[in-house]
XYZ file of C-alpha atoms in Angstrom:
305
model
C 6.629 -8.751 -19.858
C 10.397 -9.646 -20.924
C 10.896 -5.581 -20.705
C 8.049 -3.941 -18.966
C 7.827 -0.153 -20.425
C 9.087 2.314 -17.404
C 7.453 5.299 -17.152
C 9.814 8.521 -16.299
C 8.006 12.129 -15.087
C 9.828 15.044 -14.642
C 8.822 18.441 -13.655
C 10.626 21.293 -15.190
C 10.850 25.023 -14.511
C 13.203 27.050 -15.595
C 16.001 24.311 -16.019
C 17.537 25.049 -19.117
C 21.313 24.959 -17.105
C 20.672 21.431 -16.516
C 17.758 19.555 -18.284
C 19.533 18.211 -21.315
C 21.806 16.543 -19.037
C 19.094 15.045 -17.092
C 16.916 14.095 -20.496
C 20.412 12.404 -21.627
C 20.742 10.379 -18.564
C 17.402 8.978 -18.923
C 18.136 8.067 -22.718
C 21.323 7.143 -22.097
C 19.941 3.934 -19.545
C 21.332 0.427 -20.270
C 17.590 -0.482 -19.757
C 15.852 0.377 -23.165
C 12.314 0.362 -22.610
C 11.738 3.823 -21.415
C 9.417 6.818 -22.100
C 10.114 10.086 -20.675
C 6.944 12.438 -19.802
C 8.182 15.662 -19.462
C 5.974 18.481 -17.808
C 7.469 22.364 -18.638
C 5.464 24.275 -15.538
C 5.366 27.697 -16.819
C 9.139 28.254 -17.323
C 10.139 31.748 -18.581
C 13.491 30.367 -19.632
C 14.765 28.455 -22.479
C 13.226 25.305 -20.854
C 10.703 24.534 -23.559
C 13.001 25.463 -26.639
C 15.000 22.854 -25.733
C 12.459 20.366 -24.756
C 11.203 20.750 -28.446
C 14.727 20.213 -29.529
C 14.991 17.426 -27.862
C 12.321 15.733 -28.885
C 13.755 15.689 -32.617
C 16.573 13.704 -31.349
C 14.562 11.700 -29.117
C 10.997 10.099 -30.007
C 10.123 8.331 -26.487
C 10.109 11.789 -24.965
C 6.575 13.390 -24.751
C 6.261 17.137 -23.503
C 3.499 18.555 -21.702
C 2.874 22.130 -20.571
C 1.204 24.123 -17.912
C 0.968 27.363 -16.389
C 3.269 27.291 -13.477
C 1.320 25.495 -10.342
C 4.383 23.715 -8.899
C 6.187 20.691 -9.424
C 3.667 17.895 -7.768
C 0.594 19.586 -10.034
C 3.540 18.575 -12.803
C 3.758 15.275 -11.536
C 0.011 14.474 -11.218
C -0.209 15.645 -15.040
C 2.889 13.735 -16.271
C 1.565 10.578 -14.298
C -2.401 10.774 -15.617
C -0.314 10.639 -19.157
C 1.742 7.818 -18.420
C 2.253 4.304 -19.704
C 4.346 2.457 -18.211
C 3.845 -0.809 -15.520
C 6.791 0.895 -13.581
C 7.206 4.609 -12.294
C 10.578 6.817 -11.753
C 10.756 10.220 -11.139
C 13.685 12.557 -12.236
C 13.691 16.118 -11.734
C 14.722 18.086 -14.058
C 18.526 19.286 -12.552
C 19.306 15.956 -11.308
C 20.515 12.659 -12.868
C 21.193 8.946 -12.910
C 23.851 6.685 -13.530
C 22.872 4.656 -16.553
C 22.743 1.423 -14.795
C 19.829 3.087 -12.667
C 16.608 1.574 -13.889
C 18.449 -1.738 -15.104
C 19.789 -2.367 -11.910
C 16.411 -1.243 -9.750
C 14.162 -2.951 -12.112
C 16.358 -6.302 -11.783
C 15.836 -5.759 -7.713
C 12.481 -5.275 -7.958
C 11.531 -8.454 -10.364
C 14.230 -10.995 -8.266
C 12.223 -10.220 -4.780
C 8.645 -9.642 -6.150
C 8.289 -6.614 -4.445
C 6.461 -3.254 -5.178
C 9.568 -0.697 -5.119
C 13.265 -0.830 -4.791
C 15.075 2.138 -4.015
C 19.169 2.930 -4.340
C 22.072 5.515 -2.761
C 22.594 8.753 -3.474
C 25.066 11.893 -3.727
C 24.510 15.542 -3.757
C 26.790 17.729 -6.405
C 26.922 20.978 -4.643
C 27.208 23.656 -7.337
C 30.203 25.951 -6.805
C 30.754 23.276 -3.778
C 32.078 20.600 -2.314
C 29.871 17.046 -3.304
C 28.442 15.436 -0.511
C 29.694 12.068 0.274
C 27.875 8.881 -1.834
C 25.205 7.547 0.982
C 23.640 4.440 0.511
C 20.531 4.103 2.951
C 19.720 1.524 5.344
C 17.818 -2.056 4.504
C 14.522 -0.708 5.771
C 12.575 -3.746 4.793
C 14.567 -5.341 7.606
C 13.589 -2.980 10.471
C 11.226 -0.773 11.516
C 9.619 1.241 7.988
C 7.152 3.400 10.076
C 9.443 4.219 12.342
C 12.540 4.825 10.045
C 10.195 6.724 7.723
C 8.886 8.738 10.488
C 12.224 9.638 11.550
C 13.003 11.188 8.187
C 12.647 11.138 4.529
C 13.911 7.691 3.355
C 15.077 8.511 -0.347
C 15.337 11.403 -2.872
C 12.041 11.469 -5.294
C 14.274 10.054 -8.213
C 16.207 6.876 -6.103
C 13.521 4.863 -6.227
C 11.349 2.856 -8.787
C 7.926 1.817 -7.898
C 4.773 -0.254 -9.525
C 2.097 1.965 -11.091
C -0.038 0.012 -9.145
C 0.712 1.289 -5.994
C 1.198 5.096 -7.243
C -2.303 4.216 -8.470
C -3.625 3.146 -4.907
C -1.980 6.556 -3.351
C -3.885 8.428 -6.192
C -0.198 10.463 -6.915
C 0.868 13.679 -4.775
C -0.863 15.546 -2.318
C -0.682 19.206 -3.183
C -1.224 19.875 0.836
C 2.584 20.234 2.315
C 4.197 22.042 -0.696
C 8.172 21.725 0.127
C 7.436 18.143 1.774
C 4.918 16.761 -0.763
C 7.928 13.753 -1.760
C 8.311 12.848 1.956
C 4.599 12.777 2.270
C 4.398 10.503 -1.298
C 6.694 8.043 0.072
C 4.892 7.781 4.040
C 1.709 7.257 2.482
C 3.167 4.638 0.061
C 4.755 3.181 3.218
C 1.164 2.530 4.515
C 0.122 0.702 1.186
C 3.307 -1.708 0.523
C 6.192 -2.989 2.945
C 7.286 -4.819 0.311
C 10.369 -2.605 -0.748
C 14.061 -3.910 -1.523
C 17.285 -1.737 -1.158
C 19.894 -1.869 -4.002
C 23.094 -1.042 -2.047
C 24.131 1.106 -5.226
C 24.716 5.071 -5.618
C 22.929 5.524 -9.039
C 20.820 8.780 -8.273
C 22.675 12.489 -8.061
C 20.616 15.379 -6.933
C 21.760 18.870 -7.667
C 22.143 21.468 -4.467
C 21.969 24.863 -6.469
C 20.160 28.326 -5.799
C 17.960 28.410 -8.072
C 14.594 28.256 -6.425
C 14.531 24.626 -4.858
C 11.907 24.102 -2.863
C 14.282 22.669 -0.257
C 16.321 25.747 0.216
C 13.266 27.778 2.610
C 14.820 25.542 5.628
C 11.721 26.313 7.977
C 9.235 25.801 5.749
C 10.567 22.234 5.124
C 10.262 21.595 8.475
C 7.069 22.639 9.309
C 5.672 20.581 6.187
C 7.781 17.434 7.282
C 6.076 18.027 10.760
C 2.327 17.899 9.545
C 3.467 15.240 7.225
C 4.099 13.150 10.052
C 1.433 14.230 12.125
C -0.853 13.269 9.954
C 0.011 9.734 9.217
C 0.175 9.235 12.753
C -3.770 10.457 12.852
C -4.071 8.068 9.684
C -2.550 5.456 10.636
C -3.082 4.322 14.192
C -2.831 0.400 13.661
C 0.328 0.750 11.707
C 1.956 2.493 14.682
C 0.120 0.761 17.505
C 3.613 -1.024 18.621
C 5.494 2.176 19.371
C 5.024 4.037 22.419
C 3.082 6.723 22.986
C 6.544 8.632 24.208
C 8.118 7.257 21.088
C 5.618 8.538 18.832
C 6.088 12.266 20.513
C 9.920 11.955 19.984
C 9.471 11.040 16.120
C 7.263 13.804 15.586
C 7.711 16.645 17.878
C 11.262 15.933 19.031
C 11.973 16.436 14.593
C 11.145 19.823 14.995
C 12.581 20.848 18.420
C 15.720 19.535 16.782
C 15.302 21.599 13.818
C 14.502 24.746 15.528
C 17.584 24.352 17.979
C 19.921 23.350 14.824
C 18.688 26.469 12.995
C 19.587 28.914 15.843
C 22.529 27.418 16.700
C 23.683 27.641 12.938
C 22.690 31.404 12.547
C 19.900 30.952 10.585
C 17.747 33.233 13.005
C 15.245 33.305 10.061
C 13.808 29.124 10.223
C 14.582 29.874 14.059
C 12.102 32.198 14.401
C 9.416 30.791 12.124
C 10.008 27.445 13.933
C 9.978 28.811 17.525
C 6.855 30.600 17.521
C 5.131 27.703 15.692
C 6.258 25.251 18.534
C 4.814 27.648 20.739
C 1.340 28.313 18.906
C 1.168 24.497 18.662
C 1.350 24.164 22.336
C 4.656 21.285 22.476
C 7.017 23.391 24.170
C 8.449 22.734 27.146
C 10.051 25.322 30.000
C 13.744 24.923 28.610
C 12.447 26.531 25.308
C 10.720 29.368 26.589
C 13.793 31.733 26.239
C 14.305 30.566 22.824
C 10.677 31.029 22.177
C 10.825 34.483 23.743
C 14.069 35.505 21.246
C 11.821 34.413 18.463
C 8.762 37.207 18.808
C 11.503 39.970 18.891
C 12.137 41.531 15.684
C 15.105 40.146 13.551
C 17.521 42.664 13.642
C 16.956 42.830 17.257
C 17.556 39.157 17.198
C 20.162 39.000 15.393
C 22.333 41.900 17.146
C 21.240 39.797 20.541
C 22.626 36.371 18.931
């Protein structure tokens, strides 16, 4: 128990710009007691060359691979293989600072909780970084609502028991580009007991090449069943909120996302998001001319705009 074994799993398709740099940052922690389960999902690139190559230089990583099904099927595999007391997940284009699981693990042991989770920055490729962000303390407010009001980490700034990844039997494959924000809500409804490390040790990588995150509407309307759904779940865990707060964390996220789209010219998420706020019955008479613009065609739309 001096140095519980942390388990790592990372997804990988068609990485091979940026997954020795994440494999190093895992090898390179100042926390020693690491394996590193790396699933390749089908990649067409040179992702699985150098996952083999790696593994000469490195004897803790262990390589699995699948036909391409997604990076949560990935997870689930990489997890069912696993070891460790402890869980991390690292994708494979983003990194750590090498204090990252020394510093979270620390947390985690000194309050006797089930997960601590850290600050983040996003390196923009060909960009400008986003600025370092640290999150709030949630532990000392509200969790369901802060967690209904958005995503509260990055999949790889946390570190979590096995035990509780365990009791939320992994990912749901059922909101594909939300399936993270989902993981950590229904955590959120198994443990409270989390602890913030007011550090930024995690970096995620904003690039083009084929993040999930980058079909805007589709996030949205995945983050909106998400939440719909643990508000069906979870009734007791929410009974202190108001029925008028409840709408406004749920439905009020995706009015604001619709609006936010149109108004930033991406007519595409605008229209998607429009006509599903319509079809799902939440709209109110102020949106019906945006609603309207929606059901014309797009380069009608977008001559109009």
């Amino acid at each position: 128990m001096d140095k519980p074994l942390i388990s790592i799993i990372m997804p990988c398709y068609n990485a091979q710009t940026y997954l020795e740099k994440a494999i190093e940052s895992v090898f390179e922690q100042s926390y020693p007691n690491v394996e590193l389960i790396v699933v390749d999902d089908g990649s067409s690139d040179q992702s699985f060359q150098i996952l083999t190559r790696c593994q000469e230089k490195h004897p803790k990583l262990v390589v699995f691979k699948q036909e391409n099904l997604g990076p949560f099927p990935a997870r689930n595999l990489g997890l069912a293989n696993s070891k460790g007391e402890f869980i991390a997940f690292l994708d494979a284009d983003d990194y750590w600072a090498p204090e990252f699981i020394e510093k979270l693990l620390k947390n985690l042991l000194a309050k006797n909780a089930d997960l601590t989770y850290c600050g983040w920055q996003n390196i923009v490729e060909g960009g400008e970084n986003g600025p370092a962000y640290v999150p709030p303390a949630y532990e000392k407010g509200d969790i369901f609502q802060s967690f209904l009001s958005s995503c509260p980490w990055p999949i790889h700034a946390a570190l979590i028991r096995r035990s509780i990844v365990d009791k939320a039997e992994g990912f749901s494959l059922r909101c594909f580009s939300a399936m993270d924000y989902d993981f950590w809500i229904r955590i959120s409804a198994i443990t409270q007991n989390i602890a913030i490390v007011p550090e930024v040790l995690a970096f995620y990588r904003w690039h083009n090449h084929g993040q999930i995150s980058s079909i805007k509407w589709r996030q949205v309307l995945d983050a909106w069943q998400v939440r719909k759904d643990f508000v069906l779940q979870n009734p007791k865990l929410i009974s202190h909120l108001s029925k008028e707060k409840i709408t406004e964390l749920v439905d009020g996220y995706v009015f604001t996302q619709a609006y936010s789209a149109f108004w930033k010219r991406d007519l595409v998420s605008a229209q998607h998001l429009f006509r599903k706020i319509f079809q799902s019955g939440v709209w109110r008479f102020k949106d019906l001319k945006y609603i309207a613009l929606s059901f014309l065609p797009y380069f009608i739309l977008s001559r109009i705009v």
